[in-house]
Coordinates of C-alpha atoms in Angstrom, one line a residue:
X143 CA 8.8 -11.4 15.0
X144 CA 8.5 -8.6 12.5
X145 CA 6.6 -7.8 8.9
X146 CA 8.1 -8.7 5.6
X147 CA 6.8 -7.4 2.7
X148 CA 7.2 -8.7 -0.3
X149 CA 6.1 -6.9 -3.7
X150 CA 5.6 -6.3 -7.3
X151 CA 3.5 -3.6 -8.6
X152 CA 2.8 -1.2 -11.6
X153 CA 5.7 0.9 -10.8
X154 CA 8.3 -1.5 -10.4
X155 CA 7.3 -3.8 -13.3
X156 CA 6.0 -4.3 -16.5
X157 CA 2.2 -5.5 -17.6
X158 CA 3.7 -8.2 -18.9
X159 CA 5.4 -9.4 -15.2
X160 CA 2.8 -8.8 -13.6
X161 CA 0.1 -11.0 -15.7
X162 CA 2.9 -13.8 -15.1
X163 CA 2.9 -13.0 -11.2
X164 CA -0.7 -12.3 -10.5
X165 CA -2.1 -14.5 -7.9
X166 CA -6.6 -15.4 -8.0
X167 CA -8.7 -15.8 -5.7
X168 CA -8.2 -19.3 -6.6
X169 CA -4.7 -19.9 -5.9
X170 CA -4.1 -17.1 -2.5
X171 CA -5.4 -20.0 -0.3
X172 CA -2.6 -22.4 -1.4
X173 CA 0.0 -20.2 -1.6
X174 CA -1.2 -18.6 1.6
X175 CA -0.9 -23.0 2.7
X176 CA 2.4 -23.0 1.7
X177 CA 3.7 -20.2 3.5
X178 CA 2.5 -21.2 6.6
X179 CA 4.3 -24.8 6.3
X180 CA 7.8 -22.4 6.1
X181 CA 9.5 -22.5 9.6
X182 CA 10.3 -19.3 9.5
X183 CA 6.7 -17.5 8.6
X184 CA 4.2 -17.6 11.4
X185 CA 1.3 -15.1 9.8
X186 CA 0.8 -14.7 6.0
X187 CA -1.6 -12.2 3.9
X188 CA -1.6 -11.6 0.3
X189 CA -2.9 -8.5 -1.4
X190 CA -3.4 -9.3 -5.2
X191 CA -5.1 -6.9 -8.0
X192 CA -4.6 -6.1 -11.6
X193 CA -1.9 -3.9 -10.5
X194 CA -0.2 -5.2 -7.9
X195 CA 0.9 -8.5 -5.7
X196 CA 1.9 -8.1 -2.1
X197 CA 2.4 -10.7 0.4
X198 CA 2.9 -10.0 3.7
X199 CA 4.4 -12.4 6.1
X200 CA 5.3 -12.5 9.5
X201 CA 8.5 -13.9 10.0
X202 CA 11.2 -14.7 12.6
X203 CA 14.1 -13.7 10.5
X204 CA 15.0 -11.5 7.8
X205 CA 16.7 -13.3 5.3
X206 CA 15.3 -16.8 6.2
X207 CA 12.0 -15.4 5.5
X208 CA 12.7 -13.2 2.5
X209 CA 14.7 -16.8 0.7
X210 CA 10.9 -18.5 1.4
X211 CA 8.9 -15.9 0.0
X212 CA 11.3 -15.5 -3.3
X213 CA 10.8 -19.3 -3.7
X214 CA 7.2 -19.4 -3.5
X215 CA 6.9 -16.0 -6.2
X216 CA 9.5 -17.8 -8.7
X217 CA 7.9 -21.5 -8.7
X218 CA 4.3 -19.6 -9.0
X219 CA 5.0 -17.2 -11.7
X220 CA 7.7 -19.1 -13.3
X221 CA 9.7 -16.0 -13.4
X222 CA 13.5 -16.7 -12.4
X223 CA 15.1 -15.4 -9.3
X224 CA 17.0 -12.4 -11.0
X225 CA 14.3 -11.4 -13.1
X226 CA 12.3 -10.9 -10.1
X227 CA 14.8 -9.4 -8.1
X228 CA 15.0 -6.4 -10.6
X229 CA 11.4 -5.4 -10.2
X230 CA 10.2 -6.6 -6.7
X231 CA 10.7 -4.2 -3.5
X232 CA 10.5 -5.2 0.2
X233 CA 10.0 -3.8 3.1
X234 CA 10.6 -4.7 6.6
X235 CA 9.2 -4.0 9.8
X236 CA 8.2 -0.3 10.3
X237 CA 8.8 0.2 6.7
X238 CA 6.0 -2.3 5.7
X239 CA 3.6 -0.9 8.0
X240 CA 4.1 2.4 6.1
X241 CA 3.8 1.0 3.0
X242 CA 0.2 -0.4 3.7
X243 CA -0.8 2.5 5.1
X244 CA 0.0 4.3 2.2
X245 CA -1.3 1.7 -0.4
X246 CA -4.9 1.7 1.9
X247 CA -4.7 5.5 1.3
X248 CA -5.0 5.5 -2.4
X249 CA -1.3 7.1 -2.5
X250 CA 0.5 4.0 -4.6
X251 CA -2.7 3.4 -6.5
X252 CA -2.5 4.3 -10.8
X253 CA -4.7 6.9 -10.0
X254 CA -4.1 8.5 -6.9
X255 CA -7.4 8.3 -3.9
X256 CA -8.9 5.7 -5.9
X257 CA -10.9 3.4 -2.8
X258 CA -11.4 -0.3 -4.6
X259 CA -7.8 -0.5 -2.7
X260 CA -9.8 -0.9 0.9
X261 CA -11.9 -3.5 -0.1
X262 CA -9.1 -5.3 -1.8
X263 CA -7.3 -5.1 1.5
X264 CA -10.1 -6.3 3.1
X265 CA -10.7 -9.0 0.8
X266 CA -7.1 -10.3 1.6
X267 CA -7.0 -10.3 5.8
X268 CA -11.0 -12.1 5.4
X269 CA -9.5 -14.5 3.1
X270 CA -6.1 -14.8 5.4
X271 CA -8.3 -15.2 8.2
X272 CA -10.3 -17.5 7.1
X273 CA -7.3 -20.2 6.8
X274 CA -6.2 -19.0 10.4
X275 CA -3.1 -17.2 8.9
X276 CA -4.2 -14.1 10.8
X277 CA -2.5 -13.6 13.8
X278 CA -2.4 -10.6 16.3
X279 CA 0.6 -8.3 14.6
X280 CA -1.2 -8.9 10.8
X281 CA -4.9 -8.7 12.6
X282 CA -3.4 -5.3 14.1
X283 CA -1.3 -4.1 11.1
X284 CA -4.3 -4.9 8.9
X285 CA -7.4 -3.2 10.5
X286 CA -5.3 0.1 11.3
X287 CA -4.6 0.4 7.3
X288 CA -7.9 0.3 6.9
X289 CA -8.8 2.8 9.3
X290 CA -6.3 4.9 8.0
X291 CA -7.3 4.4 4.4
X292 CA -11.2 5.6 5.5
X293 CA -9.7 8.7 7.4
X294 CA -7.8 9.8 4.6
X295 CA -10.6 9.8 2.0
X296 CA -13.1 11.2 4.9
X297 CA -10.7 13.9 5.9
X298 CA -9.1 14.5 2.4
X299 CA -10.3 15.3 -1.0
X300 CA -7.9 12.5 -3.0
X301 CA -10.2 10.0 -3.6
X302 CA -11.8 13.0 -6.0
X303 CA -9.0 13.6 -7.8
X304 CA -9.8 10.1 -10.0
X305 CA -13.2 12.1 -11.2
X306 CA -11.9 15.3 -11.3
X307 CA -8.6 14.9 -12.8
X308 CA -10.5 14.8 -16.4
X309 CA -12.6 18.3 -16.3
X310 CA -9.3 19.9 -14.7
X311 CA -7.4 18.9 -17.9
X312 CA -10.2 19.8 -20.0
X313 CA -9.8 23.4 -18.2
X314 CA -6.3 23.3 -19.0
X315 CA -7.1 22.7 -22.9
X316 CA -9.6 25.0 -23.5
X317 CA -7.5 28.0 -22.5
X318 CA -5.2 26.7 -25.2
X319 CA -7.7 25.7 -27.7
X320 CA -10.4 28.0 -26.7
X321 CA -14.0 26.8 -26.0
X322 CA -14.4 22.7 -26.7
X323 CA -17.8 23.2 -28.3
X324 CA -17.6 22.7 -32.3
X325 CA -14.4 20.7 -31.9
X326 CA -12.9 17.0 -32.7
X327 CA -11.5 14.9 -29.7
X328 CA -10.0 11.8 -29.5
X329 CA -10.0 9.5 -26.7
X330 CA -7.3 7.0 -26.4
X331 CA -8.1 3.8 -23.6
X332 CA -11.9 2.6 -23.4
X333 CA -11.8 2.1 -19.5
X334 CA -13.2 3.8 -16.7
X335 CA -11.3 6.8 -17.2
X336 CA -12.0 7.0 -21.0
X337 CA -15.8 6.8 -20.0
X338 CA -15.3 9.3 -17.7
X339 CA -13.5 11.5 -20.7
X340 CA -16.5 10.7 -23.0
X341 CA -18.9 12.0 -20.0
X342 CA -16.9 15.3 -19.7
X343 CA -16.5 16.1 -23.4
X344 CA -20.0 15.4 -24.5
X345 CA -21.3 18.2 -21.3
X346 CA -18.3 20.4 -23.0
X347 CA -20.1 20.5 -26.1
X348 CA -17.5 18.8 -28.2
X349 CA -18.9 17.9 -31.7
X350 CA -17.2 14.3 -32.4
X351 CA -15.5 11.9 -30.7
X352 CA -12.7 9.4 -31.9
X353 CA -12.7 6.6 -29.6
X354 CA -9.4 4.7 -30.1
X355 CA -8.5 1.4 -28.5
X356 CA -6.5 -2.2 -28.8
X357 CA -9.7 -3.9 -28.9
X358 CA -12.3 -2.5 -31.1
X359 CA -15.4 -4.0 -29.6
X360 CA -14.8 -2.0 -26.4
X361 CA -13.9 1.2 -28.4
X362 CA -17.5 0.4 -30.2
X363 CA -19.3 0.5 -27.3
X364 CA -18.2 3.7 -25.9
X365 CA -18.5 5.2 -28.9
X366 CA -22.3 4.1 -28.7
X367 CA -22.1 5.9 -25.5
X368 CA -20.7 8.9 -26.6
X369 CA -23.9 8.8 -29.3
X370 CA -26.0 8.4 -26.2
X371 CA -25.5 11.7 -25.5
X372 CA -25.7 13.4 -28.8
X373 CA -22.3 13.0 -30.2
X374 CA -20.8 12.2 -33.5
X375 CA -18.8 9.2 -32.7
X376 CA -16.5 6.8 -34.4
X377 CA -14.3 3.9 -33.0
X378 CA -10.6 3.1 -33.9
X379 CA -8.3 0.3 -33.6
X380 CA -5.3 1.3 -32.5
X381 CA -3.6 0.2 -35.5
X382 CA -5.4 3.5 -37.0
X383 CA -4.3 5.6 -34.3
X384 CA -2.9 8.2 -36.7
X385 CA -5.9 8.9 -38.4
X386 CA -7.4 9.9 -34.6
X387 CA -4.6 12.3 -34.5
X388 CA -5.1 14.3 -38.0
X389 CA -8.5 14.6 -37.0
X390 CA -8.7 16.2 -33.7
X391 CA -7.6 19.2 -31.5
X392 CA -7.7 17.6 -28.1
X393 CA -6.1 13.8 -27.4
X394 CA -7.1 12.3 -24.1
X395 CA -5.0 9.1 -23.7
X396 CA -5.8 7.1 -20.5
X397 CA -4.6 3.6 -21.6
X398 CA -2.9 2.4 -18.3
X399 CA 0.1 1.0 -21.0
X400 CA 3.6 0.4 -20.3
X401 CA 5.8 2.8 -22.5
X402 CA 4.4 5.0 -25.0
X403 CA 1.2 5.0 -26.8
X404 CA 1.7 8.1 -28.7
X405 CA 5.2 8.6 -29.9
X406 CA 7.2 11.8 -31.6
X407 CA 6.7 10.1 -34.7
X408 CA 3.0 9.5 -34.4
X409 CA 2.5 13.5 -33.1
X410 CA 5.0 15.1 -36.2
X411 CA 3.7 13.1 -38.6
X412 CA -0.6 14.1 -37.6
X413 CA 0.7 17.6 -37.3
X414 CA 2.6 17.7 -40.8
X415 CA -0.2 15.7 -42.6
X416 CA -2.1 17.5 -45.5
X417 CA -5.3 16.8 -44.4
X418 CA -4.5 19.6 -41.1
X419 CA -4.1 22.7 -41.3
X420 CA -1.0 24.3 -40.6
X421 CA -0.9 26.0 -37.3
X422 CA -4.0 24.4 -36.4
X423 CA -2.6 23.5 -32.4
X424 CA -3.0 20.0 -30.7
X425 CA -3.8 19.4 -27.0
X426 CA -2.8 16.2 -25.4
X427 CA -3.9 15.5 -21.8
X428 CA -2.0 12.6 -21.1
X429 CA -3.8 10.8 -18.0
X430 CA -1.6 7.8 -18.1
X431 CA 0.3 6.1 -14.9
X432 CA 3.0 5.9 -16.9
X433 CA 2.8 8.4 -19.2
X434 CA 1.3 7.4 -22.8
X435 CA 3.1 10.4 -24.4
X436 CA 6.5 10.4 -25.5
X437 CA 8.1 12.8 -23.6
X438 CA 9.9 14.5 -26.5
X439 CA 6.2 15.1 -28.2
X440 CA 5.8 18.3 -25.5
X441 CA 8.8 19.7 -27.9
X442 CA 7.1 20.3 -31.1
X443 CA 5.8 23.1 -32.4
X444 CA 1.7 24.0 -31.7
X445 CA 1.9 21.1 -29.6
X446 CA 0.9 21.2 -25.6
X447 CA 1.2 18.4 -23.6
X448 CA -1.0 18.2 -20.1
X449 CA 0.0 15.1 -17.6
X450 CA -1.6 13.7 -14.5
X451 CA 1.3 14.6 -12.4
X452 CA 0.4 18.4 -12.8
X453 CA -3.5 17.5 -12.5
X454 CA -3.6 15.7 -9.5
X455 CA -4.3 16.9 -6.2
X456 CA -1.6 17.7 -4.0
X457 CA -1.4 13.9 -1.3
X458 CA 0.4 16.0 1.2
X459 CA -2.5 16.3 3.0
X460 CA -3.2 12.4 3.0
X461 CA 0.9 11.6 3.4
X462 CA 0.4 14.0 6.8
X463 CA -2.4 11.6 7.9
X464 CA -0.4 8.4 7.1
X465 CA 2.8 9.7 9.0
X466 CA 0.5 10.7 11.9
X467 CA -1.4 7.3 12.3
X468 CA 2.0 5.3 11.8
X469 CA 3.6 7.0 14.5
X470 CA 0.7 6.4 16.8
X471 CA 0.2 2.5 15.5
X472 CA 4.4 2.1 16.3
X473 CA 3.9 3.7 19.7
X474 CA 1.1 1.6 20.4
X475 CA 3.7 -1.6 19.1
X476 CA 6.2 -1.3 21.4
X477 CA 4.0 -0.3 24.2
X478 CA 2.3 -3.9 23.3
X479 CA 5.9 -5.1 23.4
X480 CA 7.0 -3.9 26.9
X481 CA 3.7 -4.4 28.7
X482 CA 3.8 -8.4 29.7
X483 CA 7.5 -7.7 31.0
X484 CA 6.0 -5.1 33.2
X485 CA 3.2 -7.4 33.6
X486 CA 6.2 -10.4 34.7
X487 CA 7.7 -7.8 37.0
X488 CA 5.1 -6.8 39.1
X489 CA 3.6 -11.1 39.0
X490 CA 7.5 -11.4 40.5
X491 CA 6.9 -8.9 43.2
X492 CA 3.5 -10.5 43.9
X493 CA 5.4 -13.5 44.6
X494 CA 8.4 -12.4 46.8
X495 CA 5.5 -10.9 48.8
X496 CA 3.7 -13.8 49.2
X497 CA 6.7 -15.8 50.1
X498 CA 7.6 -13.4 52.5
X499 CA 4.3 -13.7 54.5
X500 CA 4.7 -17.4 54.6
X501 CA 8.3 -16.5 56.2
X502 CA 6.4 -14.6 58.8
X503 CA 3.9 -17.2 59.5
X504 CA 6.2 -19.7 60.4
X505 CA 8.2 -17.2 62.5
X506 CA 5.4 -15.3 64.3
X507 CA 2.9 -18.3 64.3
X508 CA 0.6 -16.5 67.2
X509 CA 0.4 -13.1 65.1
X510 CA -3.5 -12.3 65.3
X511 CA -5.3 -12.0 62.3
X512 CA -6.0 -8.4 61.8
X513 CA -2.1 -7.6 62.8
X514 CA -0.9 -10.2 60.0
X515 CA -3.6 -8.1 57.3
X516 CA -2.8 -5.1 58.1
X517 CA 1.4 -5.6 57.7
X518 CA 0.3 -7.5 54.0
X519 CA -1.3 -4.5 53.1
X520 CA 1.6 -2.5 54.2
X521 CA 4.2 -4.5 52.4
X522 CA 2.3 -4.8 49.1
X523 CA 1.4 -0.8 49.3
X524 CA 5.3 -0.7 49.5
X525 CA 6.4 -2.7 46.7
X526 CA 3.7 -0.7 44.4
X527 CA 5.0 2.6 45.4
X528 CA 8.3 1.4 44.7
X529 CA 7.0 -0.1 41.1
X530 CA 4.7 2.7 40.2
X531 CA 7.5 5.2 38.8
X532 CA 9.9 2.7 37.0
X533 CA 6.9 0.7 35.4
X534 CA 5.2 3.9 34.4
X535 CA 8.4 5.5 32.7
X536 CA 9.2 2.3 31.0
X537 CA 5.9 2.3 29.6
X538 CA 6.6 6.1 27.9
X539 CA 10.1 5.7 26.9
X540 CA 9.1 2.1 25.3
X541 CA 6.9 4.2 22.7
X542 CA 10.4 5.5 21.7
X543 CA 12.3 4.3 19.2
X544 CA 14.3 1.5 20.5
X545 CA 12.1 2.0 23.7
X546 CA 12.5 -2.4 23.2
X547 CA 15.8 -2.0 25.1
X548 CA 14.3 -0.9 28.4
X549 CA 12.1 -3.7 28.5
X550 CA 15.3 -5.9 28.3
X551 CA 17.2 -3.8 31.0
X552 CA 14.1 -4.8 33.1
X553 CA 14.2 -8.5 32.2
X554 CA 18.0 -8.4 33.2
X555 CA 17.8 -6.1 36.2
X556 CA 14.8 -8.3 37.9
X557 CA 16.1 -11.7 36.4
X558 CA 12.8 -12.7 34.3
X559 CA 13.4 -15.2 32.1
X560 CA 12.9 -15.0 28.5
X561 CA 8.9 -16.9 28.5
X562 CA 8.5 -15.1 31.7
X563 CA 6.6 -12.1 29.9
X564 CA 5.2 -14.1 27.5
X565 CA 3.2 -16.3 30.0
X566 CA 1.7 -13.6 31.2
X567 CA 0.8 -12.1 28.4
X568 CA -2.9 -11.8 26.5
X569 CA -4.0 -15.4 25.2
X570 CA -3.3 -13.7 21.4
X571 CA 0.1 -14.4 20.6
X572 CA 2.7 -11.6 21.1
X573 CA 4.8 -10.3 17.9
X574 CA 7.9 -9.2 19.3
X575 CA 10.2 -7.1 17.0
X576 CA 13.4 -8.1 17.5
X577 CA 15.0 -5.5 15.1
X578 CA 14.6 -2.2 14.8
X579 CA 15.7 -1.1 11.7
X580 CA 13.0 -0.6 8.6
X581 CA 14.0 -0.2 5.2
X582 CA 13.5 -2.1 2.0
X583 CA 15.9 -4.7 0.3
X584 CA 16.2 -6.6 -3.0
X585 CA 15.5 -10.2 -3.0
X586 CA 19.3 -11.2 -2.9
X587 CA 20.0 -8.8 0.3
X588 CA 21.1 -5.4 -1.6
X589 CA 20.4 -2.7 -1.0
X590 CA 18.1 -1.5 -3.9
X591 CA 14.5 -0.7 -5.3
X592 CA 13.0 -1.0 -9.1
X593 CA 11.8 2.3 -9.8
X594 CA 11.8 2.8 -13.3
X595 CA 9.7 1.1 -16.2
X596 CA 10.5 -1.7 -18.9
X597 CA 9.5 0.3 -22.3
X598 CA 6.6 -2.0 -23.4
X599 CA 4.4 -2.3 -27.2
X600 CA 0.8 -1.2 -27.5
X601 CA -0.4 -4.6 -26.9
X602 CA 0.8 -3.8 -22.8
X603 CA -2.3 -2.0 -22.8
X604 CA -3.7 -2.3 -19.3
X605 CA -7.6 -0.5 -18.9
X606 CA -7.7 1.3 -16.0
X607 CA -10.7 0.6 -14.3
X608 CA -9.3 -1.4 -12.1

């Protein structure tokens, strides 16, 4: 039995796909119902957010198990099978263990450290649980992402990088601009990371404010904020986006959208307008997951363009910690995986012993008492000493990769039979992997991963405080 993992996120697919494949509260339960009623899924866990669906299943095979969980995505979302197959990625075995670990980190989130991750995770095995879809490899897989996830932000500084990320920019600008203070900004996006431009900009001294969104009662309200604090503020719709753009030296955009929010058009035509003055230069700090700046803005004269990708902290750090911990949750895998074969090895040589000693009996039937002990304790301190070294080495080399096939050289050697190490295993049910390669798949078997973004229209607009 190995992990399948099954996925669609914000950067394999658009807004749009993923409103059609989001899963509630409300409907994981069922779902989670009707995976279990597949004969190919044992376990089954299902990670869902604004940004993201993940299901995680434990299955018995591969493809059998990927053909179940691409049914149960297409007849929920309505979506069909080749449509989904361009933006869904899968991992498998090792590779899905990874992939949680990193996702627990902060490392796939929009904005890279962010936490709500661990208590989505969280939400999903209690929920899982709960409908006793939780067996011992997601219980195990589970509870190590999330102590991975709380080493990372303990031991790291990403999960700063989502607060900090603005006032680095703003760094960035004024040595282009000069001080902020006396200056017009607009803010595109009226989440949590256009508050948190707001908060920054006001402290800078900036003297207005355009706050620029799809919907204009949210742009209102943080433009009330932004007042709060004893700023000038206005709010736009983003139908009036260009008249934000005339109007200020420094853009923030932080819109969470799918394509561009602020195209070459948009930036040439603010910069050439007669209300600016010519030369007058124009900041953007693009803080979008995808970018919300054309690319080809970055070209035009007076214009500099600041991303996220150059802002944000360097993950090495937190990748180092995720490599570390998976290496030490697969070692401690296929340890879990060889120990009730050593366990039916040495219950085997219990038994020879103990048959032996009835032979003896029956042979020597006047042997005193204290004679019979003390040849039992002989010939059991001779079949451990002759166990000790194999069971011991078995137990090191199966933290290796393919360490699996040593445990099957002992069930050949010694003649255990297949259940033999299972029945003497824990009470918990034992997840044996039995393939070793990891890697990720399409839905129809190729070999392949959505990477790249569907161009999408301002009404894709996705706030990012989730």
């Amino acid at each position: 039995m190995s992990v399948l993992l099954v996925g669609i996120s914000h950067r394999s697919a658009p807004v749009a796909m993923l409103e059609k494949v989001a899963i509630t509260d409300a409907d994981r339960p069922k779902l989670i119902d009707r995976m279990l009623a597949s004969s190919h899924i044992s376990e089954a866990m299902i990670v869902s957010t604004c940004n993201r669906v993940e299901i995680y299943a434990v299955v018995d095979a591969f493809h059998g198990g990927l053909a179940d969980v691409g049914e149960l995505l297409t007849a929920h979302s309505g979506l069909p099978m080749p449509e989904l197959t361009r933006h869904a990625y899968v991992r498998y075995s090792e590779a899905a263990a990874e992939h949680l670990f990193a996702v627990a980190s902060g490392l796939d989130s929009m904005v890279v450290g962010e936490q709500q991750v661990l208590s989505q995770i969280r939400s999903a095995y209690t929920t899982a649980d709960a409908q006793q879809a939780i067996g011992r490899t997601l219980h195990e897989l589970s509870q190590q992402a999330l102590r991975v996830g709380k080493r990372v932000h303990s031991e790291t500084g990403i999960d700063r990088a989502g607060a900090s990320v603005v006032s680095v920019a703003l760094d960035r600008a004024s040595t282009v601009l000069g001080p902020l203070a006396g200056r017009t900004a607009a803010v595109i996006g009226a989440g949590a990371m256009g508050g948190l431009s707001v908060a920054h900009l006001s402290r800078a001294g900036i003297d207005e404010i355009l706050v620029v969104n799809r919907t204009i009662e949210r742009a209102e309200r943080l433009a009330a904020t932004a007042e709060s604090h004893g700023v000038t503020a206005r709010a736009y719709e983003l139908s009036r986006l260009a008249e934000a753009l005339v109007a200020a030296d420094v853009v923030i955009t932080c819109t969470g959208a799918v394509g561009s929010v602020v195209t070459l058009a948009d930036a040439h035509n603010a910069l050439s307008h007669s209300e600016r003055r010519t030369g007058r230069p124009l900041v953007f700090c693009d803080l979008g997951l995808p970018r919300d700046v054309d690319h080809a803005v970055a070209g035009l004269p007076g214009v500099t363009v600041i991303d996220i990708e150059t802002l944000q902290r360097d993950p090495a750090a937190a990748r180092a910690i995720v490599a570390d911990e998976l290496a030490k949750y697969l070692a401690g895998q296929r340890m879990a995986e060889v120990t009730p074969t050593v366990a039916a090895l040495r219950q085997r040589a219990a038994e020879v012993v103990e048959a032996e000693l009835l032979r003896l009996d029956s042979r020597l039937p006047g042997l005193a008492d204290p004679a019979r002990d003390e040849v039992a304790r002989t010939v059991r301190r001779v079949v451990d000493k002759l166990l000790h070294a194999p069971t011991v080495r078995v137990k090191q080399l199966a933290t290796t990769p393919g360490g699996d096939s040593y445990a099957e050289a002992l069930r050949e050697l010694f003649e255990l039979k297949p259940g033999a190490a299972q029945a003497v295993a824990a009470p918990m049910e034992i997840s044996r992997a039995e393939h070793n390669g990891a890697g990720w798949m399409s839905l129809d078997g190729d070999v392949a991963l959505a990477d790249d973004f569907t161009p999408g229209s301002h009404d894709d607009e996705q706030e990012r405080s989730t």
